[in-house]
Short mmCIF file of C-alpha atoms (C1' of nucleotides) in Angstrom, two decimals:
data_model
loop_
_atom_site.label_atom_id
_atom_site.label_comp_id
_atom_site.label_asym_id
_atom_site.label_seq_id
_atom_site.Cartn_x
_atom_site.Cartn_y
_atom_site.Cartn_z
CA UNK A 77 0.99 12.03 5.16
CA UNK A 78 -1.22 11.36 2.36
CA UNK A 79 -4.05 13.41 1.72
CA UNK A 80 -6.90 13.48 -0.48
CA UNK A 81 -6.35 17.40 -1.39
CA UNK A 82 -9.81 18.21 -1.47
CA UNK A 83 -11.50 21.35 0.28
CA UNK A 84 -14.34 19.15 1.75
CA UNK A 85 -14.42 18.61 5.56
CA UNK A 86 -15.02 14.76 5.13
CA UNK A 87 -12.16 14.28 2.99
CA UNK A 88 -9.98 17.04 5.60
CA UNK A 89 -11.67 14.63 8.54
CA UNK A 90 -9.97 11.40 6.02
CA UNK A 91 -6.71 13.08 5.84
CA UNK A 92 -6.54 12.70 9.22
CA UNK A 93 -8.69 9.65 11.05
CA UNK A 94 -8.89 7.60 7.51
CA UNK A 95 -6.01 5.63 8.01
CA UNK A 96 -5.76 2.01 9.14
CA UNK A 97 -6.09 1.63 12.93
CA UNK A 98 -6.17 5.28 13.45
CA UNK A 99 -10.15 5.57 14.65
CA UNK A 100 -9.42 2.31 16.12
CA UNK A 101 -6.47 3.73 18.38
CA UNK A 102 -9.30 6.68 19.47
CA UNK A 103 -11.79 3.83 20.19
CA UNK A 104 -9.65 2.35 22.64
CA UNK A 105 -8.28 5.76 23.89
CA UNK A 106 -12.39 6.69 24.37
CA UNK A 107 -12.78 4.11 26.82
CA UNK A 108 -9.63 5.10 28.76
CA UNK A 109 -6.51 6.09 29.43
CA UNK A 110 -3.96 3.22 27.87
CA UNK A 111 -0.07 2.86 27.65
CA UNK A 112 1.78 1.56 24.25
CA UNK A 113 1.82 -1.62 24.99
CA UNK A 114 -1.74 -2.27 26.05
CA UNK A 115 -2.90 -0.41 23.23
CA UNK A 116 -0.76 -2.92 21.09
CA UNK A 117 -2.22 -6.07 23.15
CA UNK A 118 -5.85 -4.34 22.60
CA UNK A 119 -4.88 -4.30 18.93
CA UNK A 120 -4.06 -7.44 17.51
CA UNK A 121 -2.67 -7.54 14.60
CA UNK A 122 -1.24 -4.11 14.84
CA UNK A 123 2.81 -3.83 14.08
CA UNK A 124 4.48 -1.92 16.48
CA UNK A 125 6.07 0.45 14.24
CA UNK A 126 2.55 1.19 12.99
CA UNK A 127 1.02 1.70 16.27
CA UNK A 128 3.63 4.38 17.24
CA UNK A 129 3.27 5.64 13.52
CA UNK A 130 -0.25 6.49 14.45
CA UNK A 131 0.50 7.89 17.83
CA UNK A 132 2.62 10.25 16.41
CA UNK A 133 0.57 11.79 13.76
CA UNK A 134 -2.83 11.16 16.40
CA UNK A 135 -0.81 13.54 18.69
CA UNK A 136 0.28 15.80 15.98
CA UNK A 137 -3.24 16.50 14.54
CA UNK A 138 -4.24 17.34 18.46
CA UNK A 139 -6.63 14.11 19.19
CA UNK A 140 -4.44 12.40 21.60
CA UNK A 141 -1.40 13.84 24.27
CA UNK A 142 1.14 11.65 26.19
CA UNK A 143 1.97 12.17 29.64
CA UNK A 144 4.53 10.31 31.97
CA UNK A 145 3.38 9.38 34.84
CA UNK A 146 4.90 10.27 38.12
CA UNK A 147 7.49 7.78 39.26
CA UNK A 148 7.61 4.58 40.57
CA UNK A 149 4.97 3.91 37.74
CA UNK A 150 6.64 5.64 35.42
CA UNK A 151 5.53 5.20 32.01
CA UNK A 152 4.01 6.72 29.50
CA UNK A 153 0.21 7.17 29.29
CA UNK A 154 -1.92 8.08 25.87
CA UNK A 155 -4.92 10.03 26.08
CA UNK A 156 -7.63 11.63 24.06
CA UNK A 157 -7.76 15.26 23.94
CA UNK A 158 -10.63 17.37 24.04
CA UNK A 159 -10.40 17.60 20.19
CA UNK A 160 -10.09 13.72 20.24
CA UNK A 161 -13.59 13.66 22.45
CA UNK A 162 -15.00 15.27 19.49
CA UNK A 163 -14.46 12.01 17.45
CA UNK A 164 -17.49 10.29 19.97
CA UNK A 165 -20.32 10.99 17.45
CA UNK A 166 -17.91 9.49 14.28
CA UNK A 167 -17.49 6.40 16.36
CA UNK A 168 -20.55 5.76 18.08
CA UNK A 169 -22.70 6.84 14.39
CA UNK A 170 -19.93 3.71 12.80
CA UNK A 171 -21.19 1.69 15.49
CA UNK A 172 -24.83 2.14 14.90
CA UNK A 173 -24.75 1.39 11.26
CA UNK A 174 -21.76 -1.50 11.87
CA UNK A 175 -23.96 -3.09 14.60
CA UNK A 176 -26.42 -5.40 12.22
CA UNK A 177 -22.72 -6.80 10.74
CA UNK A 178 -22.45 -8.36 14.36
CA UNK A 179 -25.27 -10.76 13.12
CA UNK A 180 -23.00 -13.21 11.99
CA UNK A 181 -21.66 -13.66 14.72
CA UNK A 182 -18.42 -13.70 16.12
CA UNK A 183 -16.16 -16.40 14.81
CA UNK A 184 -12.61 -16.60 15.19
CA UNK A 185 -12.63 -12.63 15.62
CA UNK A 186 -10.72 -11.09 18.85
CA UNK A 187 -12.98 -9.75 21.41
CA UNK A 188 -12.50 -7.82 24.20
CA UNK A 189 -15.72 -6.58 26.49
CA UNK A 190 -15.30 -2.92 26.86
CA UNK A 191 -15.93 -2.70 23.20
CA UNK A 192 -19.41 -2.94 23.79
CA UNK A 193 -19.24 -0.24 25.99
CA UNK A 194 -19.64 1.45 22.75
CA UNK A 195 -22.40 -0.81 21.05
CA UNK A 196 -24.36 0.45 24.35
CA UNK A 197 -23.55 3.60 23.60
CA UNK A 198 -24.44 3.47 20.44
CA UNK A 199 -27.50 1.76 20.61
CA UNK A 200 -29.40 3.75 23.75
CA UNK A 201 -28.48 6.60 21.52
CA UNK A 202 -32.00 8.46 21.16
CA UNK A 203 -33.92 6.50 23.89
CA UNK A 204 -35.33 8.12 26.38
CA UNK A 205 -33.67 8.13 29.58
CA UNK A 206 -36.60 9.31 31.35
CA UNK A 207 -37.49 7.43 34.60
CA UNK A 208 -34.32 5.27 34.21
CA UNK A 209 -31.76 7.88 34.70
CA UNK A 210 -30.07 8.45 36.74
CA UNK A 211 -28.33 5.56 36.88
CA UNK A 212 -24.82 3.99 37.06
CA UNK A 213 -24.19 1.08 35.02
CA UNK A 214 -21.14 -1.30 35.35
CA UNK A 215 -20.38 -3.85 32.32
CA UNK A 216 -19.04 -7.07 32.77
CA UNK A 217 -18.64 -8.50 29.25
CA UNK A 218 -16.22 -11.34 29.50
CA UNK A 219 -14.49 -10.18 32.55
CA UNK A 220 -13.22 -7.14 31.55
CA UNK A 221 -15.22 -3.81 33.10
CA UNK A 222 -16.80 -0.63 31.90
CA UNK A 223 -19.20 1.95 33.71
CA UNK A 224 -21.86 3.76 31.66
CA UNK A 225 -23.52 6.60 33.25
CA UNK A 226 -27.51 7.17 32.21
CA UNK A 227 -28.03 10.65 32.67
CA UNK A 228 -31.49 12.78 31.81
CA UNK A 229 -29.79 14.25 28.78
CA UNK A 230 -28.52 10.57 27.14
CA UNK A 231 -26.04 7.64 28.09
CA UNK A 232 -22.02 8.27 27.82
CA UNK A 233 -19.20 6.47 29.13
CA UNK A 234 -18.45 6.84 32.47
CA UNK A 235 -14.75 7.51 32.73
CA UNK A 236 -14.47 8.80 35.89
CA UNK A 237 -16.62 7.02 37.44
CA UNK A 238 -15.82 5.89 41.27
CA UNK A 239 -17.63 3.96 43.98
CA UNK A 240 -20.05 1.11 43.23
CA UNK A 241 -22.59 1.25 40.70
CA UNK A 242 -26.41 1.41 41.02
CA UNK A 243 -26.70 -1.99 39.14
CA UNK A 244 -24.03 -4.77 37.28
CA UNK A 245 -24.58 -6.25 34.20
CA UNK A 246 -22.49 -9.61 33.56
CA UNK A 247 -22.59 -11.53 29.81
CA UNK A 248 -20.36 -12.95 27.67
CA UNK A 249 -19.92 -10.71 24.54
CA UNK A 250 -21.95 -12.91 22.08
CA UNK A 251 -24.77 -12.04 24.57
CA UNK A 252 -24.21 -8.93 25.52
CA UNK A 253 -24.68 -8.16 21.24
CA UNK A 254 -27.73 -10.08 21.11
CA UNK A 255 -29.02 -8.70 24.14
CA UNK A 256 -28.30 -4.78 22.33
CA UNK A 257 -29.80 -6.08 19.39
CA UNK A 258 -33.13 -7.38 20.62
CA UNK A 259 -31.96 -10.67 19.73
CA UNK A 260 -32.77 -11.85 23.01
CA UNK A 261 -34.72 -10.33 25.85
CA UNK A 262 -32.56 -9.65 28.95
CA UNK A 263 -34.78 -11.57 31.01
CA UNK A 264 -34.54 -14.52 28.89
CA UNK A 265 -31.05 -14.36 28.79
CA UNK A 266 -30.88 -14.62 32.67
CA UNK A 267 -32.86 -17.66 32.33
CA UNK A 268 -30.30 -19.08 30.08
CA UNK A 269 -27.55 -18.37 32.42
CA UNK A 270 -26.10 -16.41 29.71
CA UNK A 271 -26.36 -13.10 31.55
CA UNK A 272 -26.67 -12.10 35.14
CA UNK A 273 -27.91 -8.91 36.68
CA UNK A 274 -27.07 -7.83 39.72
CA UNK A 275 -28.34 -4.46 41.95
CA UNK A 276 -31.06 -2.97 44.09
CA UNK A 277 -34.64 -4.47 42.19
CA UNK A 278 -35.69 -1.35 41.36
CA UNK A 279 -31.85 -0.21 39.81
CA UNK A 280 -31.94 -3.48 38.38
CA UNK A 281 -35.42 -3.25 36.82
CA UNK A 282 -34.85 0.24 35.69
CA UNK A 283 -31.70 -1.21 33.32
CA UNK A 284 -34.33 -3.39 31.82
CA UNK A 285 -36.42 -1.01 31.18
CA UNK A 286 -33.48 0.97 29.32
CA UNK A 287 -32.80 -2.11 27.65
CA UNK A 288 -36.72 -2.46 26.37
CA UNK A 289 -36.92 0.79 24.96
CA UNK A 290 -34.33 -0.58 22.30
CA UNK A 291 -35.79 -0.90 18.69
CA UNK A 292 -33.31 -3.17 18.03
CA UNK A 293 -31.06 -2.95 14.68
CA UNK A 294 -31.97 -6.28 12.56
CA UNK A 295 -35.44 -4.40 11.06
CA UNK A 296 -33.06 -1.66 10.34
CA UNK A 297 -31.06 -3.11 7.78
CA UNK A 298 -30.66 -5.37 3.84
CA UNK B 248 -10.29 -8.23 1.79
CA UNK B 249 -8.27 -7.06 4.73
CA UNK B 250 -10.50 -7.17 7.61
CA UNK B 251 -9.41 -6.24 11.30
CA UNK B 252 -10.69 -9.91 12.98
CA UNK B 253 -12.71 -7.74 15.67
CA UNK B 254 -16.02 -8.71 17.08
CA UNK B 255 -16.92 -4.82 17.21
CA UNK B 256 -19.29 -2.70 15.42
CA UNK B 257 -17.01 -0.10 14.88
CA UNK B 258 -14.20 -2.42 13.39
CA UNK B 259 -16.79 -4.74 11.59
CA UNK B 260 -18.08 -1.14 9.93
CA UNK B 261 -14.14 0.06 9.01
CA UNK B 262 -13.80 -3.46 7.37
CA UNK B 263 -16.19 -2.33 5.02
CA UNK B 264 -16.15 1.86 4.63
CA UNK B 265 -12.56 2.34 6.21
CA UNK B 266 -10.40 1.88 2.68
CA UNK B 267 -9.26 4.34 1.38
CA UNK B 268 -11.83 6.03 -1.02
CA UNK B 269 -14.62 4.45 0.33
CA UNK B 270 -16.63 6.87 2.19
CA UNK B 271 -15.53 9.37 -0.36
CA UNK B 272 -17.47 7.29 -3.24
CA UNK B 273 -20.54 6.88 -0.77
CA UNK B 274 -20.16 11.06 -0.42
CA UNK B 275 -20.45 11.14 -3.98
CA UNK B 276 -23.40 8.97 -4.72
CA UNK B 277 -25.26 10.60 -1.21
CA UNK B 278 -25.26 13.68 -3.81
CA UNK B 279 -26.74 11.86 -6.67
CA UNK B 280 -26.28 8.97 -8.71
CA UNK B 281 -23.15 9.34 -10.80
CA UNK B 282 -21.89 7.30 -13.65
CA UNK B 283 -18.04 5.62 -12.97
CA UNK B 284 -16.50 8.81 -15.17
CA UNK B 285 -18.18 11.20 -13.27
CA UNK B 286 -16.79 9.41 -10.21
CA UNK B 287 -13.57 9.30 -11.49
CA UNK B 288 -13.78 13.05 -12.14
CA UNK B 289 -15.20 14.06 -8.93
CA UNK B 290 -12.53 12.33 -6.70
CA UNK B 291 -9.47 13.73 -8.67
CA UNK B 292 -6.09 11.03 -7.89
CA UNK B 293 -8.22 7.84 -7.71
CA UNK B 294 -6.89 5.25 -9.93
CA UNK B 295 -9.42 3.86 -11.78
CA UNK B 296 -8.79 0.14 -10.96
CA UNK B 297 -9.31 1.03 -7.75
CA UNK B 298 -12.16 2.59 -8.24
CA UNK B 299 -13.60 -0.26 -9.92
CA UNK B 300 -12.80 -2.24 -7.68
CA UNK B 301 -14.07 0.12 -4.79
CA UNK B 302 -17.09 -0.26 -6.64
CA UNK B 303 -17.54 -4.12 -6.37
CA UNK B 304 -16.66 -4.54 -2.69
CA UNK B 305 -19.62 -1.56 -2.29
CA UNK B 306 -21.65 -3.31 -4.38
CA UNK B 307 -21.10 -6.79 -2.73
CA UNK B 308 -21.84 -5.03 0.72
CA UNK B 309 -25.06 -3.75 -0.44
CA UNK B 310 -24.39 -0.45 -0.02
CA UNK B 311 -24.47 0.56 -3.87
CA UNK B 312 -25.92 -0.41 -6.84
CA UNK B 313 -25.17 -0.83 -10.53
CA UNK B 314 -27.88 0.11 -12.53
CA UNK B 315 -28.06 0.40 -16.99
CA UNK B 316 -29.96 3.23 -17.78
CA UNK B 317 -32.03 2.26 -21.27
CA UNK B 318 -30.97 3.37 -24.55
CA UNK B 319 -29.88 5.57 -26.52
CA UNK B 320 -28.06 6.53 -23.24
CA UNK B 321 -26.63 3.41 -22.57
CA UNK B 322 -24.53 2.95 -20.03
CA UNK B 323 -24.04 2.16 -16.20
CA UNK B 324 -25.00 4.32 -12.98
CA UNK B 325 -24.21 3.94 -9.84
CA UNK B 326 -26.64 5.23 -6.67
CA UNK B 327 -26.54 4.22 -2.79
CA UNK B 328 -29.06 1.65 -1.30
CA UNK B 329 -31.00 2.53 1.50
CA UNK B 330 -28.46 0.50 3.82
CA UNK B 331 -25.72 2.91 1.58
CA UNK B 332 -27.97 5.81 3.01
CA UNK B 333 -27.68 4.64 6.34
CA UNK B 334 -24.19 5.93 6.26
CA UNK B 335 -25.29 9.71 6.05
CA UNK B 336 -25.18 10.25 9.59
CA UNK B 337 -21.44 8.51 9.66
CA UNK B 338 -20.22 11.77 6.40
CA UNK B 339 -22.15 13.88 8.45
CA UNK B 340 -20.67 13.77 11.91
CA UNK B 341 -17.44 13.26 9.89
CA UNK B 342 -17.75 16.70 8.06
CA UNK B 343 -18.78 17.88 11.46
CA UNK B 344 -15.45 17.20 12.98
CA UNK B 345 -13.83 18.02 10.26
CA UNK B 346 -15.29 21.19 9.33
CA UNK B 347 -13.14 23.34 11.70
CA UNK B 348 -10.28 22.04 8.84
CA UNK B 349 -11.56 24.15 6.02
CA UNK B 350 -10.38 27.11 8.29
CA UNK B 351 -6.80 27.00 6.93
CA UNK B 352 -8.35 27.67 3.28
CA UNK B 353 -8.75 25.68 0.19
CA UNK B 354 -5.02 26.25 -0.66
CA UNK B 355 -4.07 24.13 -3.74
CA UNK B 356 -7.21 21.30 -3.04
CA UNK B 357 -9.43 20.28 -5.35
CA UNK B 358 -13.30 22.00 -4.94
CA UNK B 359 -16.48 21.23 -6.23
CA UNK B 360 -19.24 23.02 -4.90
CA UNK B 361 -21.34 20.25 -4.52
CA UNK B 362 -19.20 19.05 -1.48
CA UNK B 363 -20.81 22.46 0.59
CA UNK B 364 -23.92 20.72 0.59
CA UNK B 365 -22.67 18.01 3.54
CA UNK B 366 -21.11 21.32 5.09
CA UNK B 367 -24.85 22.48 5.23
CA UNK B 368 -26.22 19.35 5.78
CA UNK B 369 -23.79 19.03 9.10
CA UNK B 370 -24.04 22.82 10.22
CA UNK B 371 -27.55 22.63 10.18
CA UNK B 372 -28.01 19.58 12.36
CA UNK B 373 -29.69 19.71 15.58
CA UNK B 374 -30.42 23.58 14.16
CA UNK B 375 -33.92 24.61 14.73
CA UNK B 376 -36.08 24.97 11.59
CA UNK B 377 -38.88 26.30 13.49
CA UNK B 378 -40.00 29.31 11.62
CA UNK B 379 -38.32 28.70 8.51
CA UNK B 380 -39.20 25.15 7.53
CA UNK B 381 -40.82 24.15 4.80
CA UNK B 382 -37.91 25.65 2.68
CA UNK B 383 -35.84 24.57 -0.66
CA UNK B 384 -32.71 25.97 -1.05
CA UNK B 385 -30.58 25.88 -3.89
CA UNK B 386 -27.29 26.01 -3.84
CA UNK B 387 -24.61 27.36 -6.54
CA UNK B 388 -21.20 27.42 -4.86
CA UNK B 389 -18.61 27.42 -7.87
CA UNK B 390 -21.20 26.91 -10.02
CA UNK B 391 -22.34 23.65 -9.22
CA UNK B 392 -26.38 23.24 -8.07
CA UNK B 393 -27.93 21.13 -5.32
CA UNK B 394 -30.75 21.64 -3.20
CA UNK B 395 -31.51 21.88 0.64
CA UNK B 396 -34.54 20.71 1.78
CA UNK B 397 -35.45 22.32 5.19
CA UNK B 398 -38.23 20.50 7.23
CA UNK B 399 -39.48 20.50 10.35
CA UNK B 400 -37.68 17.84 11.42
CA UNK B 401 -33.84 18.73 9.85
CA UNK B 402 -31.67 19.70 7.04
CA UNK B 403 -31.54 17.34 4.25
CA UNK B 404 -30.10 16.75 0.74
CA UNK B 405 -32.70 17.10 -1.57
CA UNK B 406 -32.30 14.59 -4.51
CA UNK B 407 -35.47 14.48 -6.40
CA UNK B 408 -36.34 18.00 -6.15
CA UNK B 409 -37.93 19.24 -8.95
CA UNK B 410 -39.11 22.95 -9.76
CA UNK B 411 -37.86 26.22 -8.55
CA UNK B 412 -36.56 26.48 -5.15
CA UNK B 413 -37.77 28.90 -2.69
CA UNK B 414 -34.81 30.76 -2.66
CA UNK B 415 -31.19 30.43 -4.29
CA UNK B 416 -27.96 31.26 -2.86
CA UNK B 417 -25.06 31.50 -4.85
CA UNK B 418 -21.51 32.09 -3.75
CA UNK B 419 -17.89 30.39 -4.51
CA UNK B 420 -16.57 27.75 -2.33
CA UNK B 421 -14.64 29.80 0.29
CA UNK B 422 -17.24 32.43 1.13
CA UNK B 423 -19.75 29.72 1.33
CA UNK B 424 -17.72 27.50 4.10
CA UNK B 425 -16.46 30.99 5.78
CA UNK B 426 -20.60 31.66 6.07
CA UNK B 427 -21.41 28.29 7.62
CA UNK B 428 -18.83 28.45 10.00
CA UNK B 429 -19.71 32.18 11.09
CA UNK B 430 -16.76 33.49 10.24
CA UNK B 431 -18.62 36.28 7.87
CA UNK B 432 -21.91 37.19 8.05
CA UNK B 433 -24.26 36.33 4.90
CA UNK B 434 -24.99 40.33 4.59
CA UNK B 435 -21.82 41.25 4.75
CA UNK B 436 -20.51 38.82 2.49
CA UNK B 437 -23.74 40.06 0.14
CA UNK B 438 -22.62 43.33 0.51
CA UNK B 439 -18.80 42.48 -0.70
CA UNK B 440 -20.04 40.88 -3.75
CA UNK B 441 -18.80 37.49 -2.45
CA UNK B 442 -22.80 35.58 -2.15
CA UNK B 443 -26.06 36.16 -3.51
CA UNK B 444 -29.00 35.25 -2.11
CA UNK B 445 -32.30 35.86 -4.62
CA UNK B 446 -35.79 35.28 -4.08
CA UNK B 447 -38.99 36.22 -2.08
CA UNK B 448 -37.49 39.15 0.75
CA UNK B 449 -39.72 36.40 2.98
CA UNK B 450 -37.85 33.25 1.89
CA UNK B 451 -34.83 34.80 1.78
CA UNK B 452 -35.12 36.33 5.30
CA UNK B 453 -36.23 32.99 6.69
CA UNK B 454 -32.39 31.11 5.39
CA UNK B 455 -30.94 34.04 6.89
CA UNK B 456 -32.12 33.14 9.81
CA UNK B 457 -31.64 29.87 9.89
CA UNK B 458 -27.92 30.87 9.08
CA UNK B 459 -28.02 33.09 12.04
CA UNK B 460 -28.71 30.20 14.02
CA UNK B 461 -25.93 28.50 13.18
CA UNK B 462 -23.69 28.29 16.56
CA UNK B 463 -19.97 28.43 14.33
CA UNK B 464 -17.53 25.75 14.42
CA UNK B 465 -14.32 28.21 15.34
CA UNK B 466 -14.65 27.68 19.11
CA UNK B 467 -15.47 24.14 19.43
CA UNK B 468 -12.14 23.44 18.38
CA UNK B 469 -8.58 23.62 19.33
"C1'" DC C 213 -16.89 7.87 -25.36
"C1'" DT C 214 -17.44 4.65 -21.16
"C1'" DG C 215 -15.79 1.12 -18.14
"C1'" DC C 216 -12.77 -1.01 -17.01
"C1'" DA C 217 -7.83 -4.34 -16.99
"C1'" DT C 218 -2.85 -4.44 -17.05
"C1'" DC C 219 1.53 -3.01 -15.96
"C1'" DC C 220 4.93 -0.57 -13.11
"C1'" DG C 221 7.29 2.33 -9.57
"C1'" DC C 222 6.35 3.83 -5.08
"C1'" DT C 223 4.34 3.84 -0.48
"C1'" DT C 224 2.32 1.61 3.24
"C1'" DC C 225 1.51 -2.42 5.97
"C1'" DG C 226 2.54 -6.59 8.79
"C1'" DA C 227 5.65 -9.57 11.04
"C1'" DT C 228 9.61 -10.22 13.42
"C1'" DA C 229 13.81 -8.96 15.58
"C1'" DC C 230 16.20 -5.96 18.24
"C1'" DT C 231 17.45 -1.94 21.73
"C1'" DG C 232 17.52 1.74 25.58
"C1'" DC D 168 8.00 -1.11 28.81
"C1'" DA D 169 8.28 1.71 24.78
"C1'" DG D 170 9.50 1.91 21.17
"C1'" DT D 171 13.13 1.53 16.47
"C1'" DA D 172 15.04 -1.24 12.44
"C1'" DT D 173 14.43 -4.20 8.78
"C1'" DC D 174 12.31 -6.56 5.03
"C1'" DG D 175 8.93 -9.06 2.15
"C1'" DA D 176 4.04 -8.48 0.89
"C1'" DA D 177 0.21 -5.87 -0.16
"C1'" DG D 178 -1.94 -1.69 -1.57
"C1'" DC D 179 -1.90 2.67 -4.10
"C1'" DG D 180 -1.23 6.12 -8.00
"C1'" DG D 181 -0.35 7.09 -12.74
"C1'" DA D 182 -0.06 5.76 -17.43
"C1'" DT D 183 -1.56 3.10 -21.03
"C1'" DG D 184 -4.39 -0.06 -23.67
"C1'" DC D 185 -8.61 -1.83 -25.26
"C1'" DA D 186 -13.27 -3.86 -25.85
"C1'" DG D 187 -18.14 -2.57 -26.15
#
DNA sequence: CTGCATCCGCTTCGATACTG
DNA sequence: CAGTATCGAAGCGGATGCAG
């Protein structure tokens, strides 16, 4: 392991998360539970040595833990630790000030939905939840699914979430970022046919009132 | 530039900041402006073609800037934008998490006492300045300055302090990060002769007890 | 002296192939 | 499915050189 040798807890926090992939391998593990070879398909571009590189020193510095599950499914399962939880306000904070470098679109880039899971995370970070919450959000951002749960005290991932949700949200990830970014108003959007939302009126109105509270991230940055 | 191909904010942000160095340069310049020897000093190990070179991709992603200071001191500085400062709460929540690190001791690492100052920075966040703010603290860990400025609303770096601080504390690099992580008290590391804290009895009571607000790092970790 | 560029040995990464 | 093995390419670290 390479470190930077400096008593600083950034560089200390480096030695151990600043690799390649290795806060990218949390990311994923943040939104769920995932075996080695979804994490590889979630990862594209990763080698497979690489990936199980990072596992291994991940595991070693306490962020993530394996566990087999129980026969028939067999397997083995990554997870974040409690330590690893700790990494949410690293992410979510690079997500706040990477959002505005989603302006440009998304080109040939890989996408998968759940991570804007995190963008909405990120971005309801510090708006009031009051009157909204609470409230159960499911994400459909190109077909793949993620819960958020709006609670008095902020929005977080809902991992455990089960049952139906108060309200569904359905876009295509090029929406769902311009939607986050006050690109676009939600409403507008559902005019488009770009987005759909889908719930009790009141659930469903209280989502865009969430969503309007937004100050959006394009005024925030060169 | 290798660049991850994601259509995420977090991956779009590691494109950028997630090299190795990076973030450390930003650290640096979040200080205070620094010229490229003084960067080169300050982050002992960097090569300095990579450091130049560090510097241009920064540069051409707006989050530093180049500027010549006039004769007769001729030469080139380097200082964060404002989207450059948009990264502090990124170090921060990074020296956050990583803070709990520094408990196994400098050891052989590098130290300069200005790298305390994000300690404080991220020890003191979400602390309540009510009762001590307004407040300028200087800090001398290992005989390096910088100053604190405690508001109302938070901790932050003070760059363009000028005049005498309100109070002055003055210890060496280990007793300061075993006093922001609680695991001494400022008195009694006073009373060893480890830190120094001079000034008004007022002033100086009031960072005491900001210190004594300070919830420790020790048991938020594994 | 500052601000690099060049060269070189070493490490890490990425792609592919292969195995229990 | 969950990795390991291998190998060329890219990146890094250290030393040196050099122009302004």
């Amino acid at each position: 392991m390479r470190s930077y040798a400096q008593f600083c807890p950034v560089a200390r926090a480096l030695d151990i998360v600043g690799e390649r992939w290795a806060l990218l391998i949390v990311r994923e593990l943040l939104i769920g539970p995932r075996r080695f070879t979804d994490l590889r398909d979630g990862l594209p571009g990763i080698a497979s040595n690489l990936l199980a590189d990072r596992l291994r020193s991940l595991e070693r510095a306490g962020i993530i833990e394996r566990s087999e599950l129980p026969p028939p499914a067999a397997s083995t399962v990554y997870r974040v630790t409690e330590r690893g939880r700790g990494l949410v306000p690293v992410i979510v904070e690079l997500a706040v000030w990477g959002a505005p470098l989603l302006e440009s679109g998304r080109g040939e880039d890989h996408f998968f939905g759940r991570w804007m899971t995190l963008l909405e995370v990120a971005v309801f970070r510090g708006v009031s939840t009051a009157g909204v919450a609470p409230l159960l959000v499911e994400l459909r951002v190109d077909g793949e699914a993620a819960r958020l749960d709006i609670r008095e005290d902020g929005v977080q991932i809902a991992l455990d979430a089960v049952g139906p949700a108060d309200v569904v949200f359905i876009a295509d990830g090029e929406t769902a970022a311009r939607i986050l970014m006050r690109d676009i108003e939600v409403d507008d959007a559902v005019a488009q046919g770009l987005a759909e939302v889908i719930g009790e009126p009141d659930a469903a109105g209280r989502l865009r009132t969430l969503i309007g509270r937004v100050d959006g991230f394009r005024s925030s940055t060169a």
